[in-house]
Coordinates of C-alpha atoms and ligand atoms in Angstrom, one line a residue:
Chain M
M15 CA 23.2 69.4 64.8
S16 CA 25.2 68.1 62.0
T17 CA 22.4 66.9 59.9
T18 CA 21.3 69.0 57.0
L19 CA 18.5 66.8 55.9
T20 CA 15.7 69.0 57.4
T21 CA 16.9 72.4 56.2
K22 CA 15.9 73.7 52.9
E23 CA 19.2 75.5 52.6
A24 CA 21.1 72.2 52.3
P25 CA 23.5 72.4 49.4
A26 CA 21.8 71.3 46.2
G27 CA 24.9 69.4 45.1
G28 CA 24.7 66.9 47.9
D29 CA 22.5 63.8 48.0
P30 CA 19.3 64.0 46.2
S31 CA 16.9 65.6 48.6
P32 CA 15.1 62.9 50.6
S33 CA 11.4 62.6 50.0
W34 CA 10.4 63.5 53.5
I35 CA 11.1 67.2 52.9
S36 CA 7.7 68.5 52.0
E37 CA 7.7 72.0 50.5
R38 CA 3.9 72.1 50.9
S39 CA 3.8 71.9 54.7
G40 CA 6.6 74.4 55.0
R41 CA 4.7 76.9 52.9
G42 CA 1.5 76.4 55.0
D43 CA 3.4 77.1 58.1
A44 CA 5.0 80.2 56.6
I45 CA 1.6 81.6 55.5
F46 CA 0.1 80.9 58.9
K47 CA 3.0 82.5 60.7
G48 CA 2.7 85.6 58.4
L49 CA -1.0 85.9 59.1
T50 CA -0.5 85.5 62.9
I51 CA 2.2 88.2 62.9
A52 CA 0.0 90.5 60.7
A53 CA -2.9 90.1 63.0
A54 CA -0.9 90.8 66.1
A55 CA 0.8 93.8 64.4
L56 CA -2.6 95.2 63.4
I57 CA -3.9 95.1 67.0
L58 CA -0.8 96.8 68.3
L59 CA -1.1 99.4 65.5
A60 CA -4.7 100.1 66.2
L61 CA -3.9 100.5 69.9
A62 CA -0.9 102.7 69.2
S63 CA -2.9 104.9 66.8
V64 CA -5.7 105.4 69.4
F65 CA -3.1 106.4 72.0
I66 CA -1.3 108.8 69.6
F67 CA -4.6 110.3 68.6
L68 CA -5.7 110.8 72.3
F69 CA -2.3 112.2 73.1
T70 CA -1.7 114.6 70.3
Q71 CA -5.3 115.8 70.0
G72 CA -6.0 115.8 73.7
F73 CA -2.7 117.3 74.9
A74 CA -4.0 120.8 74.4
G75 CA -7.0 120.0 76.6
F76 CA -4.8 119.9 79.7
T77 CA -3.9 123.6 79.4
Q78 CA -7.1 125.3 78.2
P79 CA -8.1 128.6 79.7
A80 CA -10.4 128.4 82.7
E81 CA -13.6 129.4 80.8
V82 CA -13.5 126.3 78.7
Y83 CA -14.0 124.1 81.8
S84 CA -16.8 126.6 82.6
K85 CA -18.8 125.8 85.7
Y86 CA -16.9 122.6 86.4
G87 CA -13.7 124.1 87.8
S88 CA -10.8 126.3 87.0
S89 CA -8.4 123.7 85.6
F90 CA -8.3 120.4 83.7
W91 CA -7.7 118.4 86.8
G92 CA -10.6 120.2 88.6
Y93 CA -12.7 119.3 85.7
V94 CA -11.7 115.7 85.3
W95 CA -11.5 114.4 88.8
P96 CA -15.2 114.4 89.5
L97 CA -15.8 112.6 86.2
L98 CA -13.1 110.1 87.0
A99 CA -14.5 109.6 90.5
S100 CA -17.9 109.0 89.1
T101 CA -16.5 106.5 86.6
I102 CA -14.7 104.6 89.3
V103 CA -17.5 104.6 91.8
A104 CA -20.1 103.5 89.2
S105 CA -17.8 100.7 88.1
L106 CA -17.0 99.7 91.6
I107 CA -20.7 99.4 92.5
A108 CA -21.1 97.3 89.3
L109 CA -18.3 95.0 90.3
I110 CA -19.4 94.7 93.9
I111 CA -22.8 93.5 92.8
A112 CA -21.9 91.6 89.7
V113 CA -18.8 89.6 90.7
P114 CA -20.2 87.6 93.6
L115 CA -23.4 87.1 91.7
A116 CA -21.6 85.9 88.5
I117 CA -19.3 83.6 90.4
G118 CA -22.3 82.2 92.3
I119 CA -24.3 81.6 89.1
A120 CA -21.2 80.0 87.4
L121 CA -20.8 77.7 90.4
V122 CA -24.4 76.7 90.5
I123 CA -24.4 76.1 86.7
T124 CA -21.2 74.0 86.7
Q125 CA -21.2 72.3 90.1
Y126 CA -24.6 72.0 91.5
A127 CA -27.5 72.2 89.0
P128 CA -28.5 69.2 86.9
S129 CA -27.9 69.8 83.2
W130 CA -31.6 70.2 82.3
L131 CA -31.6 73.3 84.5
S132 CA -28.1 74.6 84.0
T133 CA -28.2 74.7 80.2
P134 CA -31.2 77.0 79.9
V135 CA -30.0 79.2 82.7
A136 CA -26.6 79.6 81.0
Y137 CA -28.4 80.4 77.8
V138 CA -30.6 83.1 79.4
I139 CA -27.5 84.7 81.0
D140 CA -25.8 84.8 77.7
L141 CA -28.8 86.5 76.2
L142 CA -28.4 89.3 78.7
A143 CA -25.2 90.2 76.9
A144 CA -27.0 90.5 73.6
V145 CA -29.3 93.3 74.8
P146 CA -28.0 96.7 73.5
S147 CA -26.9 99.1 76.1
V148 CA -29.2 101.7 74.9
V149 CA -32.1 99.4 75.8
Y150 CA -30.7 98.9 79.3
G151 CA -30.4 102.7 79.6
L152 CA -34.0 103.2 78.6
W153 CA -35.3 100.5 80.9
A154 CA -33.2 101.6 83.8
G155 CA -33.8 105.4 83.4
I156 CA -37.6 105.2 83.0
Y157 CA -38.6 102.0 84.7
L158 CA -36.0 100.8 87.2
A159 CA -34.8 104.1 88.7
P160 CA -38.2 105.1 90.3
K161 CA -38.7 101.5 91.5
L162 CA -35.4 101.7 93.4
V163 CA -36.3 104.9 95.3
P164 CA -38.0 103.0 98.2
I165 CA -35.0 100.8 98.6
Y166 CA -32.7 103.8 98.7
E167 CA -35.0 105.6 101.1
W168 CA -34.9 102.5 103.4
L169 CA -31.1 102.4 103.3
H170 CA -31.0 106.2 103.9
E171 CA -33.3 105.9 106.9
H172 CA -31.5 102.9 108.5
L173 CA -27.9 103.4 107.5
G174 CA -28.0 107.2 106.8
F175 CA -25.1 107.7 109.2
I176 CA -22.8 106.3 106.5
P177 CA -22.1 109.2 104.1
L178 CA -22.7 106.9 101.1
F179 CA -26.4 106.7 101.9
G180 CA -27.4 110.3 101.9
D181 CA -30.5 112.1 100.7
V182 CA -32.3 110.3 97.9
V183 CA -33.1 112.0 94.6
S184 CA -36.8 111.6 93.9
S185 CA -36.2 110.3 90.3
G186 CA -33.9 107.6 91.6
R187 CA -31.5 108.5 88.8
S188 CA -28.4 108.4 90.8
I189 CA -25.0 106.8 90.5
S190 CA -26.1 103.7 92.4
T191 CA -28.7 103.1 89.8
A192 CA -26.1 103.6 87.1
G193 CA -23.9 101.1 88.9
L194 CA -26.7 98.6 89.1
V195 CA -27.4 98.8 85.4
L196 CA -23.7 98.4 84.7
A197 CA -23.7 95.3 87.0
I198 CA -26.5 93.7 84.9
M199 CA -24.5 94.5 81.8
I200 CA -21.3 93.0 82.9
L201 CA -22.9 90.0 84.6
P202 CA -23.1 87.8 81.4
I203 CA -19.4 88.2 80.5
I204 CA -18.1 87.5 83.9
T205 CA -20.5 84.6 84.3
A206 CA -19.7 83.1 80.9
I207 CA -16.0 83.1 81.5
S208 CA -16.2 81.9 85.1
R209 CA -18.5 79.1 84.0
E210 CA -16.0 78.1 81.3
V211 CA -13.0 78.0 83.6
F212 CA -14.9 76.3 86.5
S213 CA -16.2 73.6 84.2
R214 CA -12.7 72.9 83.0
T215 CA -11.4 72.0 86.5
P216 CA -9.8 68.7 85.8
R217 CA -11.8 65.7 87.0
L218 CA -8.6 64.3 88.4
H219 CA -8.4 67.1 90.9
R220 CA -12.0 67.3 91.8
E221 CA -12.0 63.6 92.5
A222 CA -8.8 63.9 94.5
A223 CA -10.7 66.3 96.8
L224 CA -13.9 64.2 96.9
A225 CA -12.0 61.0 97.6
L226 CA -10.4 62.6 100.7
G227 CA -13.9 63.2 102.0
A228 CA -14.4 66.8 100.9
T229 CA -17.9 68.0 100.7
R230 CA -18.9 69.6 97.5
W231 CA -18.2 73.1 98.8
E232 CA -14.8 72.0 100.2
M233 CA -14.0 70.4 96.9
I234 CA -14.9 73.7 95.2
R235 CA -12.6 75.6 97.6
M236 CA -9.7 73.2 97.2
T237 CA -9.8 72.7 93.4
V238 CA -12.3 74.7 91.4
F239 CA -11.4 78.2 92.9
P240 CA -7.6 77.8 92.8
Y241 CA -7.8 76.3 89.3
G242 CA -10.1 79.0 88.0
R243 CA -8.7 82.0 89.8
S244 CA -6.7 83.6 87.0
G245 CA -9.5 83.0 84.5
V246 CA -12.0 84.6 86.9
I247 CA -9.7 87.6 87.4
S248 CA -9.5 88.0 83.6
A249 CA -13.3 87.8 83.5
V250 CA -13.6 90.5 86.1
M251 CA -11.1 92.7 84.2
L252 CA -13.1 92.4 81.1
G253 CA -16.3 93.3 83.0
L254 CA -14.6 96.2 84.6
G255 CA -13.3 97.4 81.2
R256 CA -16.8 97.3 79.9
A257 CA -18.2 99.1 83.0
L258 CA -15.5 101.9 82.8
G259 CA -16.2 102.5 79.2
E260 CA -19.9 102.1 79.1
T261 CA -21.6 105.2 77.7
M262 CA -25.2 105.0 76.7
A263 CA -26.6 103.3 79.8
V264 CA -24.9 105.8 82.0
V265 CA -26.0 108.8 79.9
M266 CA -29.6 107.7 80.1
V267 CA -29.6 106.9 83.8
L268 CA -27.7 109.7 85.3
S269 CA -29.1 113.2 85.3
P270 CA -25.9 115.1 84.5
G271 CA -24.7 117.0 87.6
T272 CA -21.7 119.0 88.1
L273 CA -20.0 117.8 91.2
F274 CA -18.9 114.7 92.9
T275 CA -20.4 113.6 96.2
F276 CA -19.9 110.5 98.1
N277 CA -23.7 110.2 98.4
L278 CA -24.6 107.4 96.1
F279 CA -28.2 108.4 96.0
S280 CA -27.6 112.0 95.0
G281 CA -29.0 113.3 91.7
S282 CA -26.2 115.8 91.2
N283 CA -23.2 113.6 90.6
T284 CA -21.3 114.2 87.4
P285 CA -21.6 111.5 84.8
S286 CA -18.8 109.1 84.1
I287 CA -16.0 110.1 81.7
A288 CA -17.4 108.2 78.8
A289 CA -21.0 109.4 79.4
N290 CA -19.7 113.0 79.7
I291 CA -17.9 112.8 76.3
A292 CA -21.1 111.6 74.7
L293 CA -23.2 114.3 76.4
R294 CA -20.9 117.2 75.5
Y295 CA -19.5 115.9 72.2
K296 CA -22.1 118.0 70.2
E297 CA -21.2 121.3 71.9
R298 CA -18.1 121.6 69.8
S299 CA -17.2 124.9 71.3
E300 CA -13.7 126.2 71.1
G301 CA -11.4 124.0 73.3
T302 CA -14.1 121.7 74.5
L303 CA -13.2 119.0 72.1
E304 CA -9.6 119.0 73.2
V305 CA -10.7 118.8 76.8
L306 CA -13.0 115.8 76.1
I307 CA -10.3 114.0 74.2
A308 CA -8.0 114.6 77.1
T309 CA -10.5 113.1 79.5
G310 CA -10.7 110.2 77.0
L311 CA -6.9 109.8 77.4
V312 CA -7.3 109.7 81.2
L313 CA -9.9 107.0 80.9
F314 CA -7.6 105.1 78.5
L315 CA -4.7 105.3 80.9
L316 CA -6.9 104.2 83.8
T317 CA -8.1 101.0 82.1
F318 CA -4.6 100.3 81.0
A319 CA -3.3 100.8 84.5
I320 CA -6.0 98.6 86.0
N321 CA -5.4 95.8 83.5
F322 CA -1.6 95.9 84.0
A323 CA -2.1 95.8 87.8
A324 CA -4.4 92.8 87.5
R325 CA -2.1 90.9 85.1
W326 CA 0.8 91.6 87.5
A327 CA -1.2 90.3 90.4
V328 CA -2.1 87.1 88.6
A329 CA 1.4 86.5 87.3
R330 CA 2.9 87.1 90.7
S331 CA 0.5 84.6 92.4
E332 CA 1.2 82.1 89.7
R333 CA 4.9 82.5 90.1
K334 CA 4.5 81.9 93.8
L335 CA 2.7 78.7 93.1
A336 CA 5.3 77.5 90.6
G337 CA 7.8 78.4 93.3
Chain Q
M30 CA -8.5 50.0 112.5
A31 CA -8.3 48.1 109.3
K32 CA -11.6 46.6 108.2
S33 CA -13.0 43.9 106.0
I34 CA -15.4 44.5 103.2
D35 CA -18.3 42.3 102.2
V36 CA -19.9 42.7 98.8
S37 CA -23.0 40.9 97.8
D38 CA -24.9 40.9 94.5
L39 CA -23.5 44.2 93.5
D40 CA -24.7 45.7 90.2
I41 CA -23.1 48.9 89.1
Y42 CA -24.7 51.3 86.5
Y43 CA -23.8 54.3 84.5
G44 CA -27.3 55.6 83.8
D45 CA -29.0 52.7 82.1
F46 CA -25.8 51.0 81.2
L47 CA -25.0 48.1 83.5
A48 CA -21.2 48.1 83.7
V49 CA -20.6 45.5 86.4
Q50 CA -23.0 42.7 87.3
G51 CA -23.5 40.4 90.3
V52 CA -20.3 40.7 92.2
N53 CA -19.9 38.8 95.5
M54 CA -16.7 38.8 97.5
T55 CA -15.2 39.3 100.9
I56 CA -12.1 41.4 101.2
R57 CA -10.1 40.5 104.3
A58 CA -8.8 43.1 106.7
R59 CA -5.0 43.8 106.8
S60 CA -4.4 42.1 103.5
V61 CA -3.8 43.1 99.9
T62 CA -6.5 42.3 97.5
A63 CA -5.7 42.7 93.8
F64 CA -8.1 43.0 90.8
I65 CA -7.0 42.0 87.4
G66 CA -8.7 41.7 84.1
P67 CA -8.9 43.2 80.6
S68 CA -9.5 46.8 80.0
G69 CA -13.1 47.9 80.3
C70 CA -14.3 45.0 82.4
G71 CA -15.2 47.3 85.3
K72 CA -12.3 47.0 87.7
S73 CA -12.1 50.8 88.3
T74 CA -15.9 51.0 88.4
F75 CA -16.1 48.3 91.0
L76 CA -13.2 49.8 93.1
R77 CA -15.0 53.2 93.1
S78 CA -18.2 51.7 94.3
L79 CA -16.3 50.6 97.5
N80 CA -15.9 54.2 98.8
R81 CA -19.0 55.7 97.1
M82 CA -16.8 57.6 94.6
H83 CA -18.8 55.9 91.8
E84 CA -21.8 58.2 92.4
V85 CA -19.9 61.4 91.8
I86 CA -20.4 60.7 88.1
P87 CA -23.8 62.0 87.1
G88 CA -26.4 59.2 86.6
A89 CA -24.1 56.6 88.2
R90 CA -25.6 54.3 90.8
V91 CA -25.3 50.8 92.3
E92 CA -27.7 48.1 93.4
G93 CA -26.8 45.5 96.0
K94 CA -24.9 45.5 99.2
V95 CA -21.4 46.6 100.3
S96 CA -20.7 46.5 104.0
V97 CA -17.5 47.4 105.9
D98 CA -17.3 45.5 109.1
G99 CA -21.0 44.9 109.0
Q100 CA -22.0 48.5 108.4
S101 CA -23.8 48.8 105.1
L102 CA -22.3 51.6 102.9
Y103 CA -25.3 52.3 100.8
D104 CA -27.9 52.7 103.6
A105 CA -30.0 55.8 103.2
N106 CA -28.6 57.4 106.4
V107 CA -24.9 56.9 105.5
D108 CA -23.1 60.0 104.5
P109 CA -20.8 59.4 101.4
V110 CA -18.5 62.1 102.6
A111 CA -17.9 60.2 105.9
V112 CA -17.4 57.0 104.0
R113 CA -14.7 58.6 101.8
R114 CA -12.9 59.9 104.9
Q115 CA -12.6 56.3 106.1
I116 CA -11.9 54.6 102.8
G117 CA -9.0 56.4 101.0
M118 CA -8.2 56.3 97.4
V119 CA -5.2 56.6 95.1
F120 CA -5.8 57.2 91.5
Q121 CA -4.2 56.0 88.3
R122 CA -2.6 59.3 87.5
P123 CA -0.9 61.1 90.4
N124 CA -3.1 64.0 91.3
P125 CA -1.5 66.2 94.0
F126 CA -3.3 69.6 94.3
P127 CA -1.4 71.8 92.0
T128 CA -1.9 75.0 94.1
M129 CA -0.7 73.4 97.3
S130 CA 2.8 72.8 98.7
I131 CA 4.0 69.3 99.5
Y132 CA 3.2 70.0 103.2
D133 CA -0.3 71.2 102.5
N134 CA -1.0 68.4 100.1
V135 CA -0.3 65.8 102.8
L136 CA -2.5 67.7 105.3
A137 CA -5.4 68.3 102.8
G138 CA -7.5 65.5 104.2
N139 CA -6.7 66.2 107.8
R140 CA -7.7 69.8 107.4
L141 CA -11.1 68.7 106.2
N142 CA -11.6 66.4 109.2
S143 CA -10.5 68.9 111.9
K144 CA -10.2 72.5 111.1
R145 CA -8.0 73.4 114.0
M146 CA -4.6 71.6 114.3
K147 CA -1.6 72.6 116.3
K148 CA 1.5 73.2 114.3
S149 CA 3.4 70.5 116.1
E150 CA 0.6 68.1 115.5
A151 CA 0.5 69.0 111.8
D152 CA 4.2 68.6 111.5
A153 CA 4.0 65.2 113.1
I154 CA 1.3 64.0 110.8
V155 CA 3.3 65.3 107.7
E156 CA 6.5 63.5 108.8
R157 CA 4.7 60.3 109.8
S158 CA 2.7 60.1 106.5
L159 CA 5.7 61.0 104.3
K160 CA 7.8 58.4 106.1
G161 CA 4.9 56.0 105.6
A162 CA 4.9 56.7 101.9
N163 CA 8.8 56.4 101.7
L164 CA 9.0 60.0 100.6
W165 CA 10.3 61.8 103.6
G166 CA 14.0 61.6 102.8
E167 CA 13.5 63.0 99.4
V168 CA 11.3 66.0 100.3
K169 CA 12.0 66.9 103.9
D170 CA 14.1 69.9 102.8
R171 CA 11.5 71.3 100.5
L172 CA 8.1 70.8 102.2
G173 CA 7.1 74.3 101.2
K174 CA 7.6 73.7 97.5
P175 CA 4.7 72.8 95.2
G176 CA 3.8 69.1 95.0
M177 CA 3.7 69.4 91.2
G178 CA 7.4 70.0 91.2
L179 CA 8.1 66.3 92.1
S180 CA 8.6 63.5 89.6
G181 CA 5.7 61.2 88.7
G182 CA 6.7 58.5 91.1
Q183 CA 7.2 61.0 93.9
Q184 CA 3.9 62.6 93.2
Q185 CA 2.2 59.3 93.4
R186 CA 3.9 58.6 96.8
L187 CA 2.8 62.1 97.8
C188 CA -0.8 61.1 97.0
I189 CA -0.3 57.9 99.0
A190 CA 1.0 60.0 101.9
R191 CA -2.0 62.3 101.6
A192 CA -4.4 59.3 101.6
I193 CA -2.8 57.6 104.7
A194 CA -2.4 60.9 106.6
V195 CA -6.1 60.6 107.7
E196 CA -5.5 57.0 108.8
P197 CA -8.2 55.4 106.7
Q198 CA -9.5 52.0 107.4
V199 CA -9.2 50.9 103.8
L200 CA -6.9 52.1 101.0
L201 CA -8.1 51.7 97.4
M202 CA -5.6 52.0 94.6
D203 CA -6.5 52.1 91.0
E204 CA -3.5 51.1 88.9
P205 CA -1.3 53.3 91.0
C206 CA 1.9 52.4 89.1
S207 CA 0.6 52.5 85.5
A208 CA 2.0 56.0 84.9
L209 CA 5.3 55.2 86.6
D210 CA 8.8 54.0 85.7
P211 CA 10.0 50.6 87.0
I212 CA 12.0 52.1 89.9
S213 CA 9.1 54.1 91.2
T214 CA 6.9 51.1 90.7
S215 CA 9.1 48.9 92.9
A216 CA 9.2 51.7 95.5
I217 CA 5.4 51.7 95.6
E218 CA 5.2 47.9 95.7
D219 CA 7.5 47.8 98.7
L220 CA 5.3 50.5 100.3
I221 CA 2.2 48.4 99.8
H222 CA 3.9 45.6 101.6
E223 CA 4.5 47.8 104.6
L224 CA 1.1 49.5 104.5
K225 CA -0.8 46.2 104.8
T226 CA 0.2 45.8 108.4
Q227 CA -2.0 48.8 109.1
F228 CA -4.5 49.1 106.3
T229 CA -6.8 46.9 104.2
I230 CA -5.5 47.5 100.7
V231 CA -7.4 46.9 97.5
I232 CA -5.4 47.4 94.3
V233 CA -6.3 47.3 90.6
T234 CA -3.5 46.4 88.4
H235 CA -3.1 45.5 84.7
N236 CA 0.3 44.0 85.5
M237 CA 0.0 40.4 86.4
Q238 CA 3.4 40.1 88.0
Q239 CA 2.5 43.0 90.2
A240 CA -0.6 41.3 91.4
A241 CA 1.4 38.2 92.1
R242 CA 4.1 40.1 93.9
V243 CA 2.0 42.3 96.2
S244 CA -1.3 40.6 96.8
D245 CA -2.7 38.0 99.1
E246 CA -5.9 37.5 97.2
T247 CA -6.8 38.2 93.6
G248 CA -10.0 38.7 91.8
F249 CA -10.3 38.2 88.1
F250 CA -12.9 40.3 86.2
N251 CA -13.9 39.7 82.7
L252 CA -16.4 40.7 80.0
K253 CA -18.8 38.1 78.6
G254 CA -18.6 40.0 75.3
A255 CA -18.6 43.5 73.8
G256 CA -21.4 45.6 75.3
Q257 CA -22.0 43.1 78.1
P258 CA -21.5 43.9 81.7
G259 CA -18.2 43.0 83.4
H260 CA -18.4 40.3 86.2
L261 CA -16.2 38.7 88.7
V262 CA -14.9 35.4 87.2
E263 CA -12.9 34.1 90.1
F264 CA -11.8 35.2 93.5
N265 CA -9.1 33.2 95.3
S266 CA -5.8 33.4 97.1
T267 CA -3.2 34.8 94.8
E268 CA -1.1 31.7 95.2
K269 CA -3.9 29.5 93.9
M270 CA -4.9 32.0 91.2
F271 CA -1.5 32.0 89.7
A272 CA -0.7 28.3 90.2
N273 CA -3.9 26.5 89.8
P274 CA -7.0 28.6 89.2
D275 CA -10.4 27.0 89.3
N276 CA -11.6 28.7 86.2
D277 CA -10.3 28.1 82.7
A278 CA -10.8 31.7 81.7
T279 CA -8.6 32.8 84.6
E280 CA -5.9 30.4 83.6
A281 CA -6.1 31.6 80.0
Y282 CA -5.8 35.2 81.0
I283 CA -3.0 34.7 83.5
S284 CA -0.9 32.6 81.2
G285 CA -1.4 35.2 78.4
R286 CA -3.5 32.9 76.2
F287 CA -6.3 35.3 76.1
G288 CA -8.8 36.4 73.4
Ligands
ADP418 N1 -17.9 57.8 83.4 C1 -18.4 56.8 82.7 N2 -19.6 56.9 82.1 C2 -20.1 55.9 81.4 N3 -19.5 54.7 81.3 C3 -18.4 54.5 81.9 C4 -17.7 55.5 82.6 N4 -16.6 55.0 83.1 C5 -16.5 53.8 82.7 N5 -17.5 53.4 81.9 C6 -17.8 52.1 81.3 O1 -17.8 51.1 82.3 C7 -17.1 50.0 81.8 C8 -16.1 49.6 82.8 O2 -15.1 50.6 82.8 P1 -13.9 50.7 83.8 O3 -14.4 50.4 85.2 O4 -13.1 51.9 83.6 O5 -13.0 49.4 83.4 P2 -11.5 49.0 83.8 O6 -11.1 49.9 84.9 O7 -11.6 47.6 84.1 O8 -10.7 49.2 82.5 C9 -16.6 50.3 80.4 O9 -17.5 49.7 79.5 C10 -16.7 51.8 80.4 O10 -16.9 52.2 79.1
MG419 MG1 -9.5 51.3 85.1

């Protein structure tokens, strides 16, 4: 561009500066830009410092002498894998229960229910998110767990040939109960985000489907789902992140065991990584802290990997669409 | 397969708001009928009541009678989904499905009607519909590409192809050219001329020359005043409407001496 009118660096000796150059708006933009960059940098800094902390403090945890892992195994990996497996299994149970439910509720609220019904339902679901996790833990450990025993018994009796449905612990405080509580805890966030993206499906596209003679469900499949897919995946990732990291509810529901079994109803499963850190944090014996921090690092890397995988999957499917 | 439409004493509401009042008209089969009138007088609303798209808006309803070849559209036992499969619609803004390829966009309606389709059959429908919409030559080498990658005019013709792929009896078009450039507009006007040999076409347009060029009959809608319902002022052959309308308001509107 040959014009110098819009740049502030224009030589002062030229024409008198035209009045449409406003110093004020330029400064506002500069301040806003600075703030944005600062905020972004702060987030990255916090993330980096957490990672550096986990790495430097936890690194020693990988190579502690066998006694430190005590009854759990003879090496760090022997110690961490049951915890990791419990974490993943509890979170998977939570997702399997919560995701279809959340999507269903979001669909009913946005597509089917009249507004006098959908508004209060949406409100109540949002309220679920406001309940502190310690309260969920109390409720589930004391009240819900025993109530679930008959259901577990029934599943064990009729589907016991599947190793997942083994012997039932009499307290009901098993990994399946933990998964169920986690499901309730992640339901609101997944529902709220799904509801938001579903309700934003452009009317243009919904009407395109309806005008072709689509039933409401067909319209949802043709427009609402494809349009909302990446948003729903983000919602699921947020829910999963919360489930993986949730501590109190799992601490209070699971009776801390020492091994991993595929029996979801067993009372002897290890807690999840986060719950284990909370449980053993006070011990403070030599080397234990390092080991706990190292497990924290493992959890951090796991959530990171899952998030990256999900982003990648979304980006790839969107690239395919953009073709 | 083209059918005629009879409308009698039709009142159209959004909740308690009466948007269009007392419309009577007969739309002939295999002809192009245009609706003109100022913005907000209810042209779109009326058009959408002809394939029961009006009622997808919460609280929207109609009173009165619309029948297509004698079959009343608003009878209790009539399924609106079935009505929309017979009476296709093209919207003001092109709206191909963004997640579908050109090929899948054309077949979207057919896939609703019959789940199982042979590949050869599907290919034939796609080719016939795209040719019908004058789009085949431009897209035949990239049928697998997303419909959103096309220009606005091409997207609108894709939407027309999608609407005619199911071989509807009536095709409703709501200002189909208003978002398009003059060249795309004339392509679509040519297309309307060809389509009327097979379909009954009803088109809303804010462009008087367009109404004069494409339609056989024209209806003029107007508002009595702000906040008042829209109504049909005059319905006559296009020739008469533009040369010698019965109503003074029609004449004023068409000659541009309006308001
Ligand atoms: N979704 C809607 N809800 C409530 N009122 C509407 C809606 N759509 C249109 N209207 C009203 O109905 C009247 C007719 O609108 P419309 O049919 O869009 O007119 P036109 O297509 O002739 O410009 C206007 O008063 C408009 O405000
Ligand atoms: Mg309109």
